[in-house]
Structure formats: C-alpha cells, structure tokens
XYZ file of C-alpha atoms in Angstrom:
129
model
C -78.047 61.212 48.321
C -77.791 60.002 51.797
C -80.259 56.619 52.509
C -80.378 54.475 55.164
C -81.814 51.017 54.953
C -83.422 49.184 57.877
C -83.584 45.198 58.178
C -84.111 42.410 60.003
C -87.465 42.889 61.547
C -89.861 40.337 61.659
C -92.481 38.283 64.564
C -90.410 37.128 67.505
C -91.867 35.218 70.330
C -92.138 37.328 73.827
C -88.400 36.764 75.586
C -86.553 36.260 72.022
C -84.335 38.187 70.160
C -83.851 40.056 67.057
C -81.497 41.852 65.188
C -82.081 45.080 63.215
C -79.410 46.699 60.807
C -79.307 50.103 59.702
C -77.569 50.259 56.340
C -75.907 53.804 55.320
C -75.045 54.694 51.875
C -74.751 58.149 49.949
C -72.092 59.874 51.675
C -71.567 63.070 51.158
C -69.040 65.861 52.269
C -71.148 66.768 55.406
C -72.179 63.309 56.201
C -68.709 61.886 56.069
C -68.224 58.240 56.411
C -67.053 56.832 59.700
C -68.288 60.415 60.878
C -72.238 60.124 61.624
C -74.297 58.843 64.340
C -77.085 56.302 63.870
C -80.338 56.823 66.007
C -83.038 54.374 66.387
C -87.028 55.391 67.098
C -89.701 53.510 66.852
C -93.620 54.100 66.722
C -96.027 51.552 68.248
C -99.855 51.959 66.938
C -101.408 55.045 67.642
C -98.881 56.242 69.850
C -95.855 59.423 69.161
C -92.441 58.508 68.066
C -90.216 57.623 70.631
C -86.591 57.975 70.686
C -84.702 54.887 72.202
C -81.036 55.301 72.007
C -77.909 56.237 69.578
C -74.560 55.356 69.314
C -71.662 58.290 68.180
C -68.702 57.620 65.499
C -66.971 56.726 68.700
C -69.176 54.147 69.200
C -70.452 55.668 72.338
C -73.906 54.246 73.087
C -76.818 56.783 74.400
C -79.745 55.251 76.062
C -82.998 57.543 75.866
C -85.108 54.695 77.482
C -84.606 53.063 80.894
C -86.428 49.951 80.244
C -83.645 49.144 77.244
C -80.884 49.187 79.038
C -79.578 45.481 79.815
C -81.608 44.248 76.662
C -80.817 46.408 73.804
C -77.496 46.903 72.496
C -75.874 48.887 69.586
C -72.841 48.446 67.774
C -71.456 49.431 64.613
C -69.454 48.069 61.751
C -67.796 50.877 59.921
C -66.394 48.803 57.303
C -69.624 48.071 56.071
C -71.363 51.518 57.112
C -73.812 49.038 59.272
C -75.149 49.736 62.872
C -76.544 46.838 64.411
C -79.228 47.043 67.302
C -79.498 43.761 68.957
C -82.835 43.179 70.925
C -82.714 40.980 73.556
C -85.493 39.519 76.189
C -88.162 40.872 73.881
C -91.683 42.267 75.297
C -94.956 42.497 73.876
C -94.847 46.531 74.111
C -91.861 46.205 71.790
C -94.270 45.870 69.078
C -93.333 48.889 66.906
C -92.176 50.033 63.271
C -88.383 50.820 64.180
C -86.670 53.667 62.197
C -83.227 54.286 62.351
C -81.785 58.116 62.059
C -78.766 59.811 60.854
C -76.894 62.898 62.022
C -73.114 63.722 61.404
C -70.595 62.816 64.345
C -73.159 63.438 67.228
C -76.029 61.573 69.221
C -78.242 63.965 70.784
C -77.593 63.903 75.227
C -81.611 63.986 74.790
C -82.228 61.847 71.830
C -84.069 64.838 69.880
C -85.670 63.594 67.072
C -85.372 66.833 65.160
C -81.845 66.369 65.641
C -81.874 63.987 62.793
C -81.324 64.786 59.370
C -82.080 61.322 57.441
C -84.385 58.639 58.071
C -84.788 55.299 57.231
C -88.288 53.820 56.155
C -88.808 51.703 58.969
C -89.311 47.886 59.788
C -91.745 46.291 61.658
C -91.111 44.167 64.822
C -93.744 42.448 66.227
C -93.316 40.863 69.610
C -96.477 38.355 69.963
C -97.302 34.479 70.482
C-alpha cells in the first residue's frame, strides 16, 4: 500500500532552520510515481490541523499561509520519490507535529485537507531556546 514517511523533525532554536523529508512508496496505478502532489499540514497542541503548502507533480508550489512565504520552501526529488520542506527563520509558533499528505497529481488551490488520500505519521518540530 502507499506509505508516506516523514523525517527530519527535532529541536531547533528560534531563527534556525530545519529540513523535513517526505518519502513516498507503495505506488499503484492510481497513485503513480512522478504524478502525485505532496502537501504539508501541521497541528500544534490544542489547535486544529492547518494546511501549510503543497507541491504538485510539476513542481508548482502552493502556499496556504502567508507567513510561510519567504520562510518555507518545497522541492521534490523524483528519483528518490521524496519531497523536502526547507524551513528557515523558524519561530516558536512553528512548533507542531508536521504531517505530509498526498493526493494524485494536483494540489488543492484551497489546501482542503479532505482532498488528501494518504497521510504520514508526522514528525515533531519544536522551536525553542
């Protein structure tokens, strides 16, 4: 079955950087290599899950939170079936569990979470001194 595995989370100081990875495997005819979109969603304690951004199969990024523009960048390595989330200038409010999620081909223009078909288990990001 399709699996998504996040990695790269950890503890970082405010203003620091972190790179998260989302590796996909178990492709099917409905969820094919090089033809899927990966989005990132985070959940801080006591808060709803928040759609952050997404990258489609054509490497087009979509930002759903204005604060992330200029700080968070998505890229993908199709040879490794991996999407990377580069997070710079991290803030305390970025502390959350970060999930990657997938859907075939396209990102939602609105970041609608129900459009995602597969989810990873999440990786903890803690921004603290």
